[in-house]
Coordinates of C-alpha atoms in Angstrom, one line a residue:
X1 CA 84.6 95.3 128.8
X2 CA 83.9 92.8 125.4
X3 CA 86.5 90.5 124.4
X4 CA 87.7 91.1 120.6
X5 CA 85.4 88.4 119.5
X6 CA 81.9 90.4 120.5
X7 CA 80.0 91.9 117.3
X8 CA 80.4 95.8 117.4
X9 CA 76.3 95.8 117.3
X10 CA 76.6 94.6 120.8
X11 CA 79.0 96.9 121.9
X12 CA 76.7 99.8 120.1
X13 CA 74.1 98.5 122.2
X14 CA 75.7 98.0 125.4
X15 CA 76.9 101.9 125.1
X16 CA 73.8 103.3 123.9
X17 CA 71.6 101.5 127.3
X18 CA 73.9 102.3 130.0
X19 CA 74.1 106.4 128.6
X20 CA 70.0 106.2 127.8
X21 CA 69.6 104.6 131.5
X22 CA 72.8 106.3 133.6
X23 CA 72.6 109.8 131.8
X24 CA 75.1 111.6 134.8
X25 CA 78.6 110.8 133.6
X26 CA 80.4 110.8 137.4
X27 CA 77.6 107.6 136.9
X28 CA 78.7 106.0 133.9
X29 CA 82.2 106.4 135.3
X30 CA 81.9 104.3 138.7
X31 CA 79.1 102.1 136.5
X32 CA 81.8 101.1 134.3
X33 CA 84.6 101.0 136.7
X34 CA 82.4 98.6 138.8
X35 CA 82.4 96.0 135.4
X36 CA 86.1 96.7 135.2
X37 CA 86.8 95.4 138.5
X38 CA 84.3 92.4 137.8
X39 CA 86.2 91.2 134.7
X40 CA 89.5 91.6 137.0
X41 CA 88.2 89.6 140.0
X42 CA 84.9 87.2 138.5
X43 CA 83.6 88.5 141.7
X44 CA 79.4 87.7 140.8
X45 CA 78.5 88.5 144.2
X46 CA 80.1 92.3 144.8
X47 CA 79.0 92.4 141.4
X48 CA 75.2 92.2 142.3
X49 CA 75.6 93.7 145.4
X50 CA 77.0 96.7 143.0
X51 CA 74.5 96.5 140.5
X52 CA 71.5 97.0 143.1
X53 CA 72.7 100.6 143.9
X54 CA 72.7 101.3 140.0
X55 CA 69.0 99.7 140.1
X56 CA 67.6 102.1 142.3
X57 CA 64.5 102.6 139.9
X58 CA 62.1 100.4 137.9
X59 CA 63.3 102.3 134.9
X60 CA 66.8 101.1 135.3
X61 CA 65.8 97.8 135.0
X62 CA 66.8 96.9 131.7
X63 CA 71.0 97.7 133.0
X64 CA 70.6 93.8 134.1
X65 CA 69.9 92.7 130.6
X66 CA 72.7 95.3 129.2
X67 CA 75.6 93.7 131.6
X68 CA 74.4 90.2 130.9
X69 CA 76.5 89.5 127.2
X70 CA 79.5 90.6 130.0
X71 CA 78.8 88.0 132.3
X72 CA 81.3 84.6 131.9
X73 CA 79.3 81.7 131.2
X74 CA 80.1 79.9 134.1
X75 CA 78.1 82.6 136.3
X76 CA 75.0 83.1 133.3
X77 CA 72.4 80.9 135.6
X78 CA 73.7 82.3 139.2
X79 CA 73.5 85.8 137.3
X80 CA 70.2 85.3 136.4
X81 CA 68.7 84.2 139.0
X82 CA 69.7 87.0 141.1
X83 CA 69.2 90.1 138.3
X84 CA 65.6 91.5 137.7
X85 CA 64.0 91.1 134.5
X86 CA 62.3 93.9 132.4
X87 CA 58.6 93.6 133.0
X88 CA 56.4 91.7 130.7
X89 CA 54.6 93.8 128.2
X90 CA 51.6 91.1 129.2
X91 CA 51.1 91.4 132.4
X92 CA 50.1 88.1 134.5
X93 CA 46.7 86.9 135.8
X94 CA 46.5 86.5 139.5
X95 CA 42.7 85.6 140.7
X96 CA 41.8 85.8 144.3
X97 CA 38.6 84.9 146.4
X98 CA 37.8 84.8 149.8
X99 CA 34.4 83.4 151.3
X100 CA 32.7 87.3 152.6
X101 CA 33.1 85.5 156.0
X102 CA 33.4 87.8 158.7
X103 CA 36.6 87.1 160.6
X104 CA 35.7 85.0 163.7
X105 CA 38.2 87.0 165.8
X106 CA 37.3 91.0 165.0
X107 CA 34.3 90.5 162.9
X108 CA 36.1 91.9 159.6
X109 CA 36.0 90.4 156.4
X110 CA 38.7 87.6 155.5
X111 CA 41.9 89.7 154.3
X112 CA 43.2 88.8 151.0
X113 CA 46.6 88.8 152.7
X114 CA 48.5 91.0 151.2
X115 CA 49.6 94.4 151.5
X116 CA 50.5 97.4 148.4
X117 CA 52.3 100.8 148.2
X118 CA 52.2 103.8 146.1
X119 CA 49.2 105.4 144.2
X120 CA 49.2 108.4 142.0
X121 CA 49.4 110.7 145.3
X122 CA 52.4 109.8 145.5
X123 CA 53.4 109.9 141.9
X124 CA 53.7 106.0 141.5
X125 CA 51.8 103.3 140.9
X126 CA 50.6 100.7 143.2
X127 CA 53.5 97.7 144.5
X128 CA 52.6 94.8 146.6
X129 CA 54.9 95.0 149.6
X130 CA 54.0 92.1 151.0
X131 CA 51.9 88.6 150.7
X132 CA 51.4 86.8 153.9
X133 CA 52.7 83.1 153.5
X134 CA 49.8 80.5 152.9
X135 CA 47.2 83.0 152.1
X136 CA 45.1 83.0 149.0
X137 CA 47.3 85.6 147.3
X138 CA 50.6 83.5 148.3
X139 CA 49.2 80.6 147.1
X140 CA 47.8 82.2 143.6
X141 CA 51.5 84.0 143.1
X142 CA 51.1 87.1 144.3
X143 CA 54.7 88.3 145.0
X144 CA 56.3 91.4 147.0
X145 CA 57.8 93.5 143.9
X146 CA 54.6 92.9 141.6
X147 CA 52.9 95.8 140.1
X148 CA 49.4 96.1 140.2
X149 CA 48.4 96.9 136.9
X150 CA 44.6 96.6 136.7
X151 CA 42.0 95.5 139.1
X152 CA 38.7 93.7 137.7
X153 CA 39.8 95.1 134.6
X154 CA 40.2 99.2 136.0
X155 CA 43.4 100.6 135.1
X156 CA 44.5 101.9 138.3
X157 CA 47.7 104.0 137.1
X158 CA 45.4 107.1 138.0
X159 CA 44.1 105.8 141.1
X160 CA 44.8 107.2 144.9
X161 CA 45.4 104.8 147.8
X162 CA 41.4 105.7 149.1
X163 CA 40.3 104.8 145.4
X164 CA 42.1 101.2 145.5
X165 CA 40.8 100.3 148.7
X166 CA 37.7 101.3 148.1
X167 CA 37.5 98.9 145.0
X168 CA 39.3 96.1 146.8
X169 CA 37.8 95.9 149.7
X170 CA 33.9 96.2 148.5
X171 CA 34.7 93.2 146.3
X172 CA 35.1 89.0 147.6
X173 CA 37.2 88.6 144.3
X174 CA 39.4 90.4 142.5
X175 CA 41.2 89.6 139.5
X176 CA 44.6 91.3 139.2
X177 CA 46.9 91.8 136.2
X178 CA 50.4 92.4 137.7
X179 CA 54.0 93.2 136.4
X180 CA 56.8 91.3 137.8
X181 CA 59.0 94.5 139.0
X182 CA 61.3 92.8 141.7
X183 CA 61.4 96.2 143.6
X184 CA 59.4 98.2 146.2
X185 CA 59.1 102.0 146.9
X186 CA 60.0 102.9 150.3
X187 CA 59.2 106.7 151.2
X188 CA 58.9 106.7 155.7
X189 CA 58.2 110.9 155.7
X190 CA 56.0 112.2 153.6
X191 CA 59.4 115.1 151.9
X192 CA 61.8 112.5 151.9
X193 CA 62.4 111.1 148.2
X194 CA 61.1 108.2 146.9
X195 CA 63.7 105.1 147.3
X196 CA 63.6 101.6 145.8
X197 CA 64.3 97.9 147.4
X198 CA 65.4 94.7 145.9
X199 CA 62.9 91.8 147.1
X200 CA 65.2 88.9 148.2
X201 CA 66.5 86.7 145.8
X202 CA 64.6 83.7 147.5
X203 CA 61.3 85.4 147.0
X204 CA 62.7 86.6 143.5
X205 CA 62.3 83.0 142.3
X206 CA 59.8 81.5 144.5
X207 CA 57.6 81.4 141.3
X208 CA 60.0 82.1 137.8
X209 CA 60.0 78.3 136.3
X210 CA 62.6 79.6 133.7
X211 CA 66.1 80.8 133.4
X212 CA 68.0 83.1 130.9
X213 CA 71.0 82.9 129.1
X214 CA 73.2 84.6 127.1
X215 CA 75.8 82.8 125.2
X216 CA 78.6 84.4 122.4
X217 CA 78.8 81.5 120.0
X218 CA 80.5 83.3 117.3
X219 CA 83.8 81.1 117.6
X220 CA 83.1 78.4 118.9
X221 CA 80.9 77.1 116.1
X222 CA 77.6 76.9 117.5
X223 CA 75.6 76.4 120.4
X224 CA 76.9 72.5 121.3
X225 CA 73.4 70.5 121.8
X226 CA 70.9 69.4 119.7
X227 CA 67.0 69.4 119.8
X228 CA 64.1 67.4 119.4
X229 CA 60.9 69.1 118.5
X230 CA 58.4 66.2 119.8
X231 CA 58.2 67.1 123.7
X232 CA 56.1 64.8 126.6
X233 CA 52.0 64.5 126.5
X234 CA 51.9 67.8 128.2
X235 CA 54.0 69.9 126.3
X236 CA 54.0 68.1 122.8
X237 CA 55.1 70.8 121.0
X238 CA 58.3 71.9 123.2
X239 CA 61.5 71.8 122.0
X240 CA 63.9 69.9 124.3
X241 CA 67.7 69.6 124.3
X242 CA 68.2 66.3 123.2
X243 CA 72.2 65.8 123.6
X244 CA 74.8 68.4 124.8
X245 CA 78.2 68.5 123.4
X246 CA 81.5 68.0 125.8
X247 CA 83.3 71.6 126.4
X248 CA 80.4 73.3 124.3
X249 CA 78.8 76.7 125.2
X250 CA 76.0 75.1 126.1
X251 CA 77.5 72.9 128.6
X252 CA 79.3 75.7 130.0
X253 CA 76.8 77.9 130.4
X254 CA 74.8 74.7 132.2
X255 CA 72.1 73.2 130.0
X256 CA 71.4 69.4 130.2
X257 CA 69.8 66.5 128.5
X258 CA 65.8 67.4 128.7
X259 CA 65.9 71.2 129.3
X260 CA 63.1 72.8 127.3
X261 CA 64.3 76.0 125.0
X262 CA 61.3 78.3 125.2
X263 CA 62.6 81.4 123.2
X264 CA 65.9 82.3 120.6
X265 CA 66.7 86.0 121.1
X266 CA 62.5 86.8 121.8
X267 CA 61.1 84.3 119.1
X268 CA 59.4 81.3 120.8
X269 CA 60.0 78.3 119.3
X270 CA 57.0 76.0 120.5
X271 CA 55.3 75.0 118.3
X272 CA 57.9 76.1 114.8
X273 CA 58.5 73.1 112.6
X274 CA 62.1 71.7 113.0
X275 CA 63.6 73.2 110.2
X276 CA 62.6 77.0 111.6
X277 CA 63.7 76.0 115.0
X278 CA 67.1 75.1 113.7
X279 CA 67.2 78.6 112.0
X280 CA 66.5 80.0 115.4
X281 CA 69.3 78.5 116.9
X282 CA 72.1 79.5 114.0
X283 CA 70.7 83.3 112.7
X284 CA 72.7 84.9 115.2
X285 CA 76.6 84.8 117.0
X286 CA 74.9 85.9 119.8
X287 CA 71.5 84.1 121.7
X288 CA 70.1 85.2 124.4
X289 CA 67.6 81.7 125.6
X290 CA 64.8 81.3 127.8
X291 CA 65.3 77.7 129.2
X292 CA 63.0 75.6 131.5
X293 CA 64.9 73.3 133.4
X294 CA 64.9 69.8 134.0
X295 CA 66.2 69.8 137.2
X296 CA 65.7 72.0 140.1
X297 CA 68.4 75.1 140.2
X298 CA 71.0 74.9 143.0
X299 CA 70.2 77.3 145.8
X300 CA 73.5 79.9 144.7
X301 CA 74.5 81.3 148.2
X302 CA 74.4 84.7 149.3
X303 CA 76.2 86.5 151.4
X304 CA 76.6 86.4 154.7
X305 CA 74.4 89.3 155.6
X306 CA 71.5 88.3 153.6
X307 CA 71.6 84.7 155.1
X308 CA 71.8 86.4 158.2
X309 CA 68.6 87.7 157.6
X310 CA 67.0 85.0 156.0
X311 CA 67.3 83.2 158.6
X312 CA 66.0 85.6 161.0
X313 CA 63.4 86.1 159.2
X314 CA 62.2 82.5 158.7
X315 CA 63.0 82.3 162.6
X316 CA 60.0 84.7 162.9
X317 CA 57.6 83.7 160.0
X318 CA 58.1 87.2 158.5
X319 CA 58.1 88.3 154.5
X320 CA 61.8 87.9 153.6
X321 CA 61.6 90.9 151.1
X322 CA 65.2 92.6 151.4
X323 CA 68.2 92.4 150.3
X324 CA 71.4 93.1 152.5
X325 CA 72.4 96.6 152.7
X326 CA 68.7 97.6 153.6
X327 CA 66.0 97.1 156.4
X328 CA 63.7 94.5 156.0
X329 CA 60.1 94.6 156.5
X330 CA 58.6 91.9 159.4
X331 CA 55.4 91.0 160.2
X332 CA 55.6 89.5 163.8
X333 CA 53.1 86.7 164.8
X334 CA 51.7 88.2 167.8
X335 CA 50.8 91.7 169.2
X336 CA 54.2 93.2 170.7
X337 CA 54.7 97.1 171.8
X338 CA 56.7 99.2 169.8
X339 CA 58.1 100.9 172.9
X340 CA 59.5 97.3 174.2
X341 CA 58.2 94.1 175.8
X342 CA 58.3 90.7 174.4
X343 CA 56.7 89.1 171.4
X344 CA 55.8 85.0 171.0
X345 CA 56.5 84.5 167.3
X346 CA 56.3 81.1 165.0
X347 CA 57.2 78.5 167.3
X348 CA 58.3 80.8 170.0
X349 CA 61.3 82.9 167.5
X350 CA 60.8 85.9 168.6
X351 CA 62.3 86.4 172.1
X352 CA 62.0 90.3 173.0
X353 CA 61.1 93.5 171.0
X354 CA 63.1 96.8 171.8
X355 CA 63.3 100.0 170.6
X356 CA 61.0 103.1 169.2
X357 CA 58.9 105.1 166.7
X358 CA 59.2 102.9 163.8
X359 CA 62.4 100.9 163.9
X360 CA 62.8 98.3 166.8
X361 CA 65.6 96.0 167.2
X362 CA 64.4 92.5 167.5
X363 CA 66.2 89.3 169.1
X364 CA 65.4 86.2 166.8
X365 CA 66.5 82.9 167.7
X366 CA 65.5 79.3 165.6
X367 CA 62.9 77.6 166.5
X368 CA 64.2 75.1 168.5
X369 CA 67.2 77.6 169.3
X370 CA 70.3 75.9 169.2
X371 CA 72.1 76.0 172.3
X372 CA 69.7 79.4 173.5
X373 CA 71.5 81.4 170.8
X374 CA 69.7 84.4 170.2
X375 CA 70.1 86.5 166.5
X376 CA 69.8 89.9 166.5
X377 CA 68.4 92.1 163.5
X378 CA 67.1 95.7 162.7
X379 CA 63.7 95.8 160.6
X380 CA 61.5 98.5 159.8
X381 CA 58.4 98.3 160.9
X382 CA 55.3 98.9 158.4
X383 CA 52.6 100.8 159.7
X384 CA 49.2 98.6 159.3
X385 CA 45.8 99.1 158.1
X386 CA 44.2 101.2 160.8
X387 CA 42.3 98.6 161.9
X388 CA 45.4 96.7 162.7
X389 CA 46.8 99.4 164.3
X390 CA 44.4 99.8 166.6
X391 CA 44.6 96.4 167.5
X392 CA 48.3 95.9 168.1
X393 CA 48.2 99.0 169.9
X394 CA 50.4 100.9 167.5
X395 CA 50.7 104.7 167.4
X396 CA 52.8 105.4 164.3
X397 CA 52.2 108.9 162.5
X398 CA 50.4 108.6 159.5
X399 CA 53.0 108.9 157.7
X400 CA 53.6 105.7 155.7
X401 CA 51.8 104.8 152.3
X402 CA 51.0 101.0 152.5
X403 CA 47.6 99.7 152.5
X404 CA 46.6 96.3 154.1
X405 CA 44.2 94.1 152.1

């Protein structure tokens, strides 16, 4: 898959992740024949679409950043901003109050607003499924695909489901420390074997500020910019791209005039004299950067399946969290039977609700429709918090593992 130009240490590497990470050879085989085809056709998205089936656990993680030196670099900033990162060794801050109000309409306390999965029942730990848009924890970061690490400073990787909501809901603020995972455990019968989704890509960057790149500089001379080490009043000590050479790496790959260069194959550079930061940028043939942008990111376009059901779900003010080839999870605005009837979402999107047990087909249209057309889309219906339940009316077995917060 490397051109004759890529340092054998690379190639070592690149071997030695995808055997570690893909140890079944029938595997390895259709892994590699999948970059085979990739190189043939530049195809980025089959490629992704491909790639999520690979990903089908947070331990496989790490295949994004082995396919990455493979990946043209043209396509480096779509690629990244639809791959999942390895989770941060420091896990981020997200602080969340509410008032200890009881809610004016059932006489429960404010929700947080959003929603986890797992616990060590279940042989997992605990993922946030979903974050209701404009609450508390939406507006803090929370994210579908985020790991709760500790809560109030308990480790919780012990913990049942009971356990955590015991601790959660006996507090008015919690202060979580959460991994950014990107995927969420599914498991609807209690034998069945645990599975894992892809959050959408549009919730997959609702809060990164950066974007990684991976360039192969080992012809062509260097990277192609230069840097100035003397950044704004709020970031004096950023290192910025100050000019970016015609037909360079760096304009290939995408980076402009006032981008900020964060970190040089892991090393961060705010803050290094000049002289070091120079050294950062030439050590190696091969850098992989972590760039803030100047400029917003384009909005790279899906396919037609997942803007199918992004729409949907914005028609409905439900939790985009899936990616195409699975069943997304919705949240509808109003109480609506699972057995059939009709529903009154967000500015009246949801037309009718059909079907039973716990998937439903349900007939979206915008909001205004345009000319009365009507969408149609398959979700899988979470079952709520029992006090939820009980007020939608549901009647699901207890049979799925997500607590409501």
């Amino acid at each position: 898959h490397f051109d004759m130009t890529t340092d054998m240490r690379l190639v070592k590497s690149f071997w030695e992740a995808v055997e570690q990470l893909l140890p079944d050879e029938d595997e390895r085989n259709r892994f590699h024949s999948m970059l085979r085809e990739y190189r043939s056709s530049l195809d980025l998205e089959r490629l992704l679409r491909e790639m999520r089936r690979f990903v089908n656990s947070p331990r496989r993680i790490p295949l994004y950043e082995a396919v990455r030196p493979l990946i043209p670099l043209r396509h480096q900033i779509a690629y990244d901003a639809r791959a999942l990162r390895p989770p941060s060794d420091r896990p981020a801050l997200v602080q969340l109050q509410r008032s200890g109000a009881a809610s004016s309409a059932f006489g429960e306390p404010e929700p947080y607003g959003f929603s986890v999965r797992g616990g060590a029942e279940h042989g997992i730990g605990f993922y946030v499924t979903y974050v209701r848009p404009r609450s508390h924890a939406w507006e803090q970061g929370l994210m579908p695909g985020d790991e709760l690490v500790r809560v109030n400073g308990f480790r919780i990787d012990r913990a049942i489901s009971a356990e955590l909501a015991d601790l959660v809901r006996s507090r008015n603020d919690l202060s979580l420390r959460v991994r950014r995972v990107g995927l969420i455990p599914r498991r609807i019968v209690p034998d069945d074997p645990l599975s894992w989704e892809h959050i959408s890509p549009e919730l997959l960057n609702t809060h990164r500020d950066t974007v990684r790149v991976f360039l192969n500089v080992r012809d062509a001379g260097g990277v192609g910019c230069s840097v100035a080490s003397d950044g704004p009043p709020d970031r004096p000590n950023g290192v910025f791209i100050r000019s970016v050479k015609v037909g360079s790496p760096a304009e290939q790959v995408g980076l402009e005039v006032g981008d900020e260069l964060l970190e040089a194959n892991g090393q961060r550079l705010s803050g290094l004299p000049h002289s070091a930061t120079v050294v950062a940028l030439k050590a190696s043939p091969h850098l992989l950067l972590t760039v803030r942008k100047a400029r917003p990111l384009p909005d790279y376009p899906t396919d037609e399946d997942s803007a199918l059901a992004g729409s949907a779900a914005a028609a409905a003010s439900v939790s985009p969290i899936y990616e195409e080839g699975s069943s997304g999870y919705a949240e509808l605005n109003s109480a609506s039977s699972p057995t059939g009837g009709r529903g009154s979402g967000g500015g009246g999107g949801v037309s009718s609700v059909v079907g039973g047990g716990s998937t439903v087909t349900i007939d979206l249209h915008k909001s205004p429709p345009p000319g009365g057309r009507v969408t149609r889309g398959e979700f899988q219906l979470e079952r709520p918090h029992p006090a939820t339940a009980a007020r939608h009316g549901d009647t699901f077995e207890e049979q799925e593992i997500t607590t409501y917060f």
